[in-house]
Short mmCIF file of N, CA and C in Angstrom, two decimals:
data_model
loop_
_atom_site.label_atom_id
_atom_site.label_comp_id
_atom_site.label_asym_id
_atom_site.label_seq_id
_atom_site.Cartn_x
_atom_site.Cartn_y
_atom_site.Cartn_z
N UNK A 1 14.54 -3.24 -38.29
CA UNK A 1 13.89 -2.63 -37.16
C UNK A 1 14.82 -1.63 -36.51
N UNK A 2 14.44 -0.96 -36.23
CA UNK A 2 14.98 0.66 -35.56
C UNK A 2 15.04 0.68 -34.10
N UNK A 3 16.04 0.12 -33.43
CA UNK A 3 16.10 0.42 -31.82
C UNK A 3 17.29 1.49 -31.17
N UNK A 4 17.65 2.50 -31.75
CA UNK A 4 18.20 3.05 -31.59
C UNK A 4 17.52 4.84 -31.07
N UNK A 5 18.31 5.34 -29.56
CA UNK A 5 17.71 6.60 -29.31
C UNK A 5 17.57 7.34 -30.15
N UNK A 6 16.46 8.16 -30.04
CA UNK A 6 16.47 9.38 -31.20
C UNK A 6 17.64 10.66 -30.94
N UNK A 7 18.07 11.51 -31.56
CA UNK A 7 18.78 12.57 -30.93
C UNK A 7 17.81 12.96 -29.97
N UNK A 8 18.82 13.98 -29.31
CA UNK A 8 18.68 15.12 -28.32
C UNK A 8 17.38 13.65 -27.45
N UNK A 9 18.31 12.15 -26.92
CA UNK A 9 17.62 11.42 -26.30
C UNK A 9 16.80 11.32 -25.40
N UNK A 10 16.96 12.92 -24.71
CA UNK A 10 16.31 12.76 -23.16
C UNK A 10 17.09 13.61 -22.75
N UNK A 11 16.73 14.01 -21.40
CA UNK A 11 16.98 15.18 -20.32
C UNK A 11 16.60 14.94 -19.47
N UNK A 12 16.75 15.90 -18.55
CA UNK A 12 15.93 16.75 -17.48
C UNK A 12 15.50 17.86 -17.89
N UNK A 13 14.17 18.25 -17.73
CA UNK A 13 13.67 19.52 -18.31
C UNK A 13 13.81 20.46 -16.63
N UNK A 14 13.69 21.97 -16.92
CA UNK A 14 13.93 22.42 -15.81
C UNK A 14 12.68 22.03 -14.58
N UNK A 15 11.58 21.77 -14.68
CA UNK A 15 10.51 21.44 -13.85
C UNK A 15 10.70 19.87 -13.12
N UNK A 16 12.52 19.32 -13.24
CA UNK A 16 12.43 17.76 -12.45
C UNK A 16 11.59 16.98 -13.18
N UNK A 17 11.47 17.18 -14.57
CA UNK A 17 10.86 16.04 -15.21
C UNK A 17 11.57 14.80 -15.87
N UNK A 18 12.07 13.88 -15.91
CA UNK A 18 12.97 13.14 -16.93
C UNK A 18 12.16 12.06 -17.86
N UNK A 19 13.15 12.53 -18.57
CA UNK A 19 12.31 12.02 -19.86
C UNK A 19 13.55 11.49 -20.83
N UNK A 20 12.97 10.68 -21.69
CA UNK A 20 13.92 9.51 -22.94
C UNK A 20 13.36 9.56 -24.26
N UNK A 21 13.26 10.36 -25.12
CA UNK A 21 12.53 9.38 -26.09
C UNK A 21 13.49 8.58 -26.97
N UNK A 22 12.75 7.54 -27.95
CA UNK A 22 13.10 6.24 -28.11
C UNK A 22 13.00 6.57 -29.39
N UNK A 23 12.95 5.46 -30.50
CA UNK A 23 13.06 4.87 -31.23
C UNK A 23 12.41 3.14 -31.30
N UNK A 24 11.24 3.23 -31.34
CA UNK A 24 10.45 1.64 -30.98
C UNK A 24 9.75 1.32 -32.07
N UNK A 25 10.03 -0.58 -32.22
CA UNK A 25 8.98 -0.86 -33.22
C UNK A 25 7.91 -1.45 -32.95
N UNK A 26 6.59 -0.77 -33.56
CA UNK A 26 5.60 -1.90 -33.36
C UNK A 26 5.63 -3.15 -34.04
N UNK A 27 5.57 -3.93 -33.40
CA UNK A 27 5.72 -5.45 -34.00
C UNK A 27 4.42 -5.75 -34.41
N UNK A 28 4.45 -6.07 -36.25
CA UNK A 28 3.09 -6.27 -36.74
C UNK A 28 3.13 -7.82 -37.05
N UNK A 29 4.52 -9.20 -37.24
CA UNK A 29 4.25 -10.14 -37.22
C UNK A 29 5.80 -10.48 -36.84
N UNK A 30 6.16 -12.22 -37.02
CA UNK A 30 7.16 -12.18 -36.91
C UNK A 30 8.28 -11.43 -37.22
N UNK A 31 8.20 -10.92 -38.75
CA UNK A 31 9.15 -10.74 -39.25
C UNK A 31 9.05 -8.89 -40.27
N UNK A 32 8.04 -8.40 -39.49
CA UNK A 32 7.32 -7.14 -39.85
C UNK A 32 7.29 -6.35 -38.69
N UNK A 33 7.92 -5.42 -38.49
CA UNK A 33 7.73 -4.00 -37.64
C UNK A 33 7.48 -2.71 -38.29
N UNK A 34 6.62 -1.67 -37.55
CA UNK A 34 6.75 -0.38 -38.04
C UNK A 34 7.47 0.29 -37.22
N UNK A 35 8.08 1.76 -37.55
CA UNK A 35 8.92 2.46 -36.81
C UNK A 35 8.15 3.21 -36.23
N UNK A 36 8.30 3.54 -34.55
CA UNK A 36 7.57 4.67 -33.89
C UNK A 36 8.50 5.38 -33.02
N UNK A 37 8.09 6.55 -32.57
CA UNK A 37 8.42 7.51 -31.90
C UNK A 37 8.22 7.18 -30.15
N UNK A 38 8.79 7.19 -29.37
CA UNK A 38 8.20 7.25 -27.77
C UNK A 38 8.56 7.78 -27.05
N UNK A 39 8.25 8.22 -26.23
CA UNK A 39 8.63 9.09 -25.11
C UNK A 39 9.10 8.41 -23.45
N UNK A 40 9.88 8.01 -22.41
CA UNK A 40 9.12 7.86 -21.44
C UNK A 40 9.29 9.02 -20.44
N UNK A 41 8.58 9.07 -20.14
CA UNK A 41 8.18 10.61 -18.94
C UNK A 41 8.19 10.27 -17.60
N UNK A 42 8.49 10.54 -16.33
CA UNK A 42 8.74 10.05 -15.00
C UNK A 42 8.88 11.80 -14.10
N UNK A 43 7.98 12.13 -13.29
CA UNK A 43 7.64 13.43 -13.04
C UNK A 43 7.84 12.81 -11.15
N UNK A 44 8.75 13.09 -10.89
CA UNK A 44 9.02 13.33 -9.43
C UNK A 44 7.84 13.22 -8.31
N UNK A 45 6.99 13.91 -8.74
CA UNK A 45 5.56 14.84 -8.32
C UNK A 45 4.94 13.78 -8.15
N UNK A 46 5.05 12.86 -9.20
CA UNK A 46 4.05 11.66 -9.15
C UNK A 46 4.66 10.37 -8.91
N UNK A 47 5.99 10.01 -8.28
CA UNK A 47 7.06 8.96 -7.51
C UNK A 47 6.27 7.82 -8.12
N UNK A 48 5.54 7.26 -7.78
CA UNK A 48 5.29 5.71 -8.56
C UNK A 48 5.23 5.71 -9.96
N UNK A 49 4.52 6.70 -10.81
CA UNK A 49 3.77 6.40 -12.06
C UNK A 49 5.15 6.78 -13.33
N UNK A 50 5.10 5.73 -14.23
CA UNK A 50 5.95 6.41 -15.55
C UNK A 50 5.18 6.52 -16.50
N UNK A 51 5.29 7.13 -17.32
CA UNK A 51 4.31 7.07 -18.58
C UNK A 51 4.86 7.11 -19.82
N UNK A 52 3.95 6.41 -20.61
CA UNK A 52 4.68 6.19 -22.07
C UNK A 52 3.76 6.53 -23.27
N UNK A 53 4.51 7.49 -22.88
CA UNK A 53 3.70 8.21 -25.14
C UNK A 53 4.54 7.84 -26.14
N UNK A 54 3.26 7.56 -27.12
CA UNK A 54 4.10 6.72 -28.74
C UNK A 54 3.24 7.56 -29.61
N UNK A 55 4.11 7.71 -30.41
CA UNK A 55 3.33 8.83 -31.68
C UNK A 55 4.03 7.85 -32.62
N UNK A 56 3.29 8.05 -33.95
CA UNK A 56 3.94 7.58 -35.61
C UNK A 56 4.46 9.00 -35.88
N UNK A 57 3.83 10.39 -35.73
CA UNK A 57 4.36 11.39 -36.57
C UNK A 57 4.90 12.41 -35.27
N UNK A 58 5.22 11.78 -34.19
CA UNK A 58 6.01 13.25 -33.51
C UNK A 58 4.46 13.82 -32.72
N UNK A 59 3.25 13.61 -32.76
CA UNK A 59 2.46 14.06 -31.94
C UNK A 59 1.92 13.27 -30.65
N UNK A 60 2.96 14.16 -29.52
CA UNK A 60 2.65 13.58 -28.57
C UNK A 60 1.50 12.63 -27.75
N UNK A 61 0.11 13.40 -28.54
CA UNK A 61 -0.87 12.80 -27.84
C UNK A 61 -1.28 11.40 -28.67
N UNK A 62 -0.89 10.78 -29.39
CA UNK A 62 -1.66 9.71 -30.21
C UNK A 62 -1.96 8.50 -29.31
N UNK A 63 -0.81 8.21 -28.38
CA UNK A 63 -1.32 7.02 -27.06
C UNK A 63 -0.24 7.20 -26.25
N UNK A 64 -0.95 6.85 -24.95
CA UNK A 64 -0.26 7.13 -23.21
C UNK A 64 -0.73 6.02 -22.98
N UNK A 65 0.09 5.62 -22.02
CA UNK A 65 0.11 4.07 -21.22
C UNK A 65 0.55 4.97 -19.71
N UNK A 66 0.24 4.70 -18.86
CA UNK A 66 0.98 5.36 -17.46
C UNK A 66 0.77 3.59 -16.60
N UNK A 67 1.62 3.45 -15.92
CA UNK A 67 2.19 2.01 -14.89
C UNK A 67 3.22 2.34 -14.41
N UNK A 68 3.22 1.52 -13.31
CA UNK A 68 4.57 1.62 -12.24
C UNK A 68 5.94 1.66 -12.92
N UNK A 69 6.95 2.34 -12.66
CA UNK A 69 8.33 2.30 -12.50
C UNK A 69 8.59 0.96 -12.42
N UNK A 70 8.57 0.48 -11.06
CA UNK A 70 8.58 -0.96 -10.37
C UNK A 70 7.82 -2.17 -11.59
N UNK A 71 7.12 -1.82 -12.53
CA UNK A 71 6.57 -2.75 -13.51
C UNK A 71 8.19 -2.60 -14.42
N UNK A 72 8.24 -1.68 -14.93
CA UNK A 72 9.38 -1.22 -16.12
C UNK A 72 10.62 -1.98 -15.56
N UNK A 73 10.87 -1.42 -14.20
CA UNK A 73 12.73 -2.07 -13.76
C UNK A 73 12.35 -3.56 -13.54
N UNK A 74 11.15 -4.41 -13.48
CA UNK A 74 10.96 -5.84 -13.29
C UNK A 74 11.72 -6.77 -14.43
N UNK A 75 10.51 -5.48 -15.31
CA UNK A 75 10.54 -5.82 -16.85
C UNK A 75 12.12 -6.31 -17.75
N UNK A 76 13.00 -5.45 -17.28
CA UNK A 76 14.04 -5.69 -17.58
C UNK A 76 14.71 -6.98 -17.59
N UNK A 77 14.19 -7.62 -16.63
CA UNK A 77 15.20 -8.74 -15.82
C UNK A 77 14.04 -9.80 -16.04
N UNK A 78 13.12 -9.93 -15.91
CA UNK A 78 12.01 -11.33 -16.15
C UNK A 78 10.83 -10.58 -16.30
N UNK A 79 9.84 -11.56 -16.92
CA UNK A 79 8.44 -10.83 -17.14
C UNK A 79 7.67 -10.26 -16.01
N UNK A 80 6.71 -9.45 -16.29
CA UNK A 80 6.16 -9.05 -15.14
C UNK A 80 5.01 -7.99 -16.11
N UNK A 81 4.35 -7.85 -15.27
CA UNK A 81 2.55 -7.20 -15.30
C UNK A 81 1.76 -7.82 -15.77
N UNK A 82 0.70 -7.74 -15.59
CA UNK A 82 -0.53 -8.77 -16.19
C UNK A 82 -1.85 -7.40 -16.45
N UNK A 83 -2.84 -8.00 -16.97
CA UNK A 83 -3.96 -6.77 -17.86
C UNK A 83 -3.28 -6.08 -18.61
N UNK A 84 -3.32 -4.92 -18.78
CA UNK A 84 -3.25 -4.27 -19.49
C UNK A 84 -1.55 -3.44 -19.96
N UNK A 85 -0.90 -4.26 -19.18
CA UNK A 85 0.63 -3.82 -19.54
C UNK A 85 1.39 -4.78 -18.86
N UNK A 86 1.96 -5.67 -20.08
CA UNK A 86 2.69 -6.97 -20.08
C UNK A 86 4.44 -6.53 -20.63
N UNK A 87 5.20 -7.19 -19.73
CA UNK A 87 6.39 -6.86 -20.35
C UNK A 87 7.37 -7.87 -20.37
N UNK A 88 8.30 -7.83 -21.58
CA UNK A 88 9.11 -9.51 -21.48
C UNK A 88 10.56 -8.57 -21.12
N UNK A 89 11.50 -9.14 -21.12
CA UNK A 89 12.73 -8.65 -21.00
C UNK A 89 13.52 -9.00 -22.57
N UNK A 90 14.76 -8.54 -22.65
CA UNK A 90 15.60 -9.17 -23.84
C UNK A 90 15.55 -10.50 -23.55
N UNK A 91 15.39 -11.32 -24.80
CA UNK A 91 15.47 -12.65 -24.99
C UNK A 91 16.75 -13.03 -25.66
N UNK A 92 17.52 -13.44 -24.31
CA UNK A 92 18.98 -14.64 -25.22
C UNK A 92 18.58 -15.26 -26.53
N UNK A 93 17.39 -16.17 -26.30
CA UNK A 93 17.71 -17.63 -26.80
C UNK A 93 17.28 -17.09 -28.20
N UNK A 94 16.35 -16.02 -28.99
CA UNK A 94 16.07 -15.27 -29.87
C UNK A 94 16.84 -14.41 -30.10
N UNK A 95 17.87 -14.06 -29.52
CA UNK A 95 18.99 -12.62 -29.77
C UNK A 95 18.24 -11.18 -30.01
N UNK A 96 16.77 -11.11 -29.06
CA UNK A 96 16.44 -10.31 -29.69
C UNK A 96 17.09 -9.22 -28.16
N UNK A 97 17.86 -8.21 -28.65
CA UNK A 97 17.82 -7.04 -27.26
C UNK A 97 17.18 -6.30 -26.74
N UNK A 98 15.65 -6.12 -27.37
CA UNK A 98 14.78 -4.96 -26.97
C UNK A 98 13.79 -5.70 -25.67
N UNK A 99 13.27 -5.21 -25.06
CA UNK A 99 12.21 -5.15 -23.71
C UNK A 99 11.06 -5.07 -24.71
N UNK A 100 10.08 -5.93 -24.43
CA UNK A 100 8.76 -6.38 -25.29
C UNK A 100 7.77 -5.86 -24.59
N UNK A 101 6.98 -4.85 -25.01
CA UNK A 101 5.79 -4.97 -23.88
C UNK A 101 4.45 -4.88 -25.18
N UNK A 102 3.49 -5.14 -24.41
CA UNK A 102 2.20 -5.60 -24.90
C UNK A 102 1.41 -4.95 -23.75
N UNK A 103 0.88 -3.84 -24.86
CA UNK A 103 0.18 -2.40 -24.01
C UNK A 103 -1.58 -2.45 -24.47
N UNK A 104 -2.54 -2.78 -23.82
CA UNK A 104 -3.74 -2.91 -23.95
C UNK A 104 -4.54 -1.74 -23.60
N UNK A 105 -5.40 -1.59 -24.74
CA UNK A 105 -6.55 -0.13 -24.59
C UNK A 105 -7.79 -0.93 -24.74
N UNK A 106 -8.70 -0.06 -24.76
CA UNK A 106 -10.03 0.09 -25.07
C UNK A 106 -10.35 -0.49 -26.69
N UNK A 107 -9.34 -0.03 -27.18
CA UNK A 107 -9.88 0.24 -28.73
C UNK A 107 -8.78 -0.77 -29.25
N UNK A 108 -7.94 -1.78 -28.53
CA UNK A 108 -7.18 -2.39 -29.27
C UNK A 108 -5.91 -2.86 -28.15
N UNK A 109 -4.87 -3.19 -29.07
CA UNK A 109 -3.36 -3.21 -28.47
C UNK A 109 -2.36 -3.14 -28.94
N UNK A 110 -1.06 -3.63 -28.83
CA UNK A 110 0.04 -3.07 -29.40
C UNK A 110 1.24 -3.58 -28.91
N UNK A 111 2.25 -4.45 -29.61
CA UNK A 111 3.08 -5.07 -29.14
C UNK A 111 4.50 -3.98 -29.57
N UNK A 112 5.02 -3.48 -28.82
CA UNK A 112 6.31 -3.06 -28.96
C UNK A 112 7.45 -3.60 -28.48
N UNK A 113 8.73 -3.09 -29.29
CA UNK A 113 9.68 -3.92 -29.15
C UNK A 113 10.57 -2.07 -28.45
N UNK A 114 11.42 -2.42 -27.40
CA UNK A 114 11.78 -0.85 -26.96
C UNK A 114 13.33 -1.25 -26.14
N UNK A 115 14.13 -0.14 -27.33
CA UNK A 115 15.34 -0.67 -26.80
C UNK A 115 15.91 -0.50 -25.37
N UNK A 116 16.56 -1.40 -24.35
CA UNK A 116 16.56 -1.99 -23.77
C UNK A 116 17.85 -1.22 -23.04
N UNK A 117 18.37 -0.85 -23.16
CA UNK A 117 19.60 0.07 -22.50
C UNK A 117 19.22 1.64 -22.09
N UNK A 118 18.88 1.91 -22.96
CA UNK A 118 18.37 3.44 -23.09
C UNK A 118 16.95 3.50 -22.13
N UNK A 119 16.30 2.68 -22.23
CA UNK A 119 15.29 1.92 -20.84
C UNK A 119 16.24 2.09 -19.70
N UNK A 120 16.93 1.36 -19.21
CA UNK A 120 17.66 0.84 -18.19
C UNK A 120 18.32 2.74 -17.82
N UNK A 121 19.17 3.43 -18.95
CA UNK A 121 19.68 4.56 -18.53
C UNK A 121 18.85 5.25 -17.76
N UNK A 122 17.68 5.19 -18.26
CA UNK A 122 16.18 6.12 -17.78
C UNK A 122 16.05 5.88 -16.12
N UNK A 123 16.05 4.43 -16.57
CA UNK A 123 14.99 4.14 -14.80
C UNK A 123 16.13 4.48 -13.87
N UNK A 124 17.48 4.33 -14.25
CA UNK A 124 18.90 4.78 -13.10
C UNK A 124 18.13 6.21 -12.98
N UNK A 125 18.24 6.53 -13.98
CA UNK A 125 18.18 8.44 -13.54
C UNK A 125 17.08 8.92 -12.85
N UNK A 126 15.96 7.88 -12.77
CA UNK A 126 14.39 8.01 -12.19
C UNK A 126 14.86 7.47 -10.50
N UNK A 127 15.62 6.25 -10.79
CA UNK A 127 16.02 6.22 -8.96
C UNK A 127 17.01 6.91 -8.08
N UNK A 128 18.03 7.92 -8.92
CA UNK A 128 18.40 8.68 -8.76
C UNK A 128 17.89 9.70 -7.98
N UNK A 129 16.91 10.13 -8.81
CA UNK A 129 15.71 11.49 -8.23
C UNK A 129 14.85 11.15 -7.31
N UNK A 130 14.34 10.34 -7.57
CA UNK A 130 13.42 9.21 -6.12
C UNK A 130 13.85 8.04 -5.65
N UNK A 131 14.95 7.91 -4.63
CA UNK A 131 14.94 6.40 -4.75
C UNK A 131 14.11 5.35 -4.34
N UNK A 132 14.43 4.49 -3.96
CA UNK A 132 13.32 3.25 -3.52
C UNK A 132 13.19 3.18 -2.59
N UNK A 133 11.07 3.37 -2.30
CA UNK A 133 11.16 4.13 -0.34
C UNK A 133 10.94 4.93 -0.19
N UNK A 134 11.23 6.01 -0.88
CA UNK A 134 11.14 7.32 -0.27
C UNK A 134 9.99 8.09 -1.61
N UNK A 135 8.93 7.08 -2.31
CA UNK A 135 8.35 7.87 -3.00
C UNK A 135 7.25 8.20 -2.15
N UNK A 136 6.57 7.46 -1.01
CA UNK A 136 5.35 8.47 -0.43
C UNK A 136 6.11 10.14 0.10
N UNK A 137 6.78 9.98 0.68
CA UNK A 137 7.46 11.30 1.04
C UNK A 137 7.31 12.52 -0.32
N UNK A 138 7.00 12.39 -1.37
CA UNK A 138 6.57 13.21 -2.38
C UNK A 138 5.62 13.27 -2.70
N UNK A 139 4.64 12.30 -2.36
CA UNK A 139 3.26 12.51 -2.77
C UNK A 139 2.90 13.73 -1.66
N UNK A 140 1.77 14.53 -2.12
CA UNK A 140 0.81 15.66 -0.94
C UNK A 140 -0.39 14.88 -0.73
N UNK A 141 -0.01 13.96 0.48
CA UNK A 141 -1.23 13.33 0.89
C UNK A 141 -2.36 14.38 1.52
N UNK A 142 -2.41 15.12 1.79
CA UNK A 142 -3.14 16.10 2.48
C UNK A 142 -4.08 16.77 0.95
N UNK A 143 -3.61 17.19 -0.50
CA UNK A 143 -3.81 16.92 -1.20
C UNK A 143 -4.85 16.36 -2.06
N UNK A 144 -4.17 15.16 -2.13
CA UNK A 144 -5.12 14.02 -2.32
C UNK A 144 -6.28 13.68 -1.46
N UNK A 145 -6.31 13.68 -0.37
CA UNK A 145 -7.68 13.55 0.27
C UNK A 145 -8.49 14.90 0.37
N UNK A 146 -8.03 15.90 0.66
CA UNK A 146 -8.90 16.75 0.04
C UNK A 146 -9.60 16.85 -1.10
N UNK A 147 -8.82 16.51 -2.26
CA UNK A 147 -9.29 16.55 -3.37
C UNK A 147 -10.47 15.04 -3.81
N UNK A 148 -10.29 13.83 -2.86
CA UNK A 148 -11.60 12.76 -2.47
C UNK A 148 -12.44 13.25 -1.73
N UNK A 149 -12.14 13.93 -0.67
CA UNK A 149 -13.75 14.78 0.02
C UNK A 149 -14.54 15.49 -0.37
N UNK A 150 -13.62 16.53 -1.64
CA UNK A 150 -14.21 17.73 -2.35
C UNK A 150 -15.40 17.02 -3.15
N UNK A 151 -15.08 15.85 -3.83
CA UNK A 151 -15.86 15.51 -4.90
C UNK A 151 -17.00 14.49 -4.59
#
């Protein structure tokens, strides 16, 4: 199994976007993974939401998951989310080091295994840019309710 960053791991793009991509396996049984591509994306603009694109061939759009930050940094340290985005932390007693999450769609689900440091580098650099507290102060509430009255 492949838990290692891909090159050129992540940045900051000039628009305050940060981003990681990965190296993740989908876990098809105990002892069976496939190798995938992921992204995680964390846009200032939008202070609560992270999002996670997984491609098999490098095309961004094949699946997005978007959930809290605050789900992801839980995730690390003990389980946490319920519906549709479940996450375990590294397991000692299995030696396994990757962050487990179990991502639910419409059309199915998907257990990934996502290495677990290169996670952790991310979310520093995400509380870095927003810290904790101060994400309504970035939202355009004025914005947003306009854009509920309009419609």
């Amino acid at each position: 199994m492949s838990t290692q960053p891909l090159r050129g791991e992540g940045g900051r793009p000039p628009n305050g976007v940060i981003t990681v991509d990965l190296a993740v396996d989908l876990v098809i049984t105990s002892t069976e993974a496939v190798p995938l591509s992921a992204r995680l994306v964390y846009d200032p603009q939008s202070p609560f939401t992270a999002l996670l694109e997984v491609s098999s061939h490098g095309d961004w759009e094949n699946a997005q998951w978007s959930f809290a930050r605050d789900l992801l940094q839980t995730g690390l340290n003990k389980p946490s989310g319920d519906g549709d985005v479940r996450i375990w932390p590294p397991c000692r007693c299995s030696n396994r080091p990757e962050v487990r999450m179990l991502l639910r769609g419409t059309s199915g689900s998907a257990l990934l295994d996502v290495p677990s440091e290169p996670l952790r580098e991310w979310l520093v650099r995400t509380w870095e840019a927003v810290p904790p507290g101060e994400e309504n102060a970035r939202i355009n509430w004025d914005a947003i309710l306009s854009a509920l009255l309009s419609s």
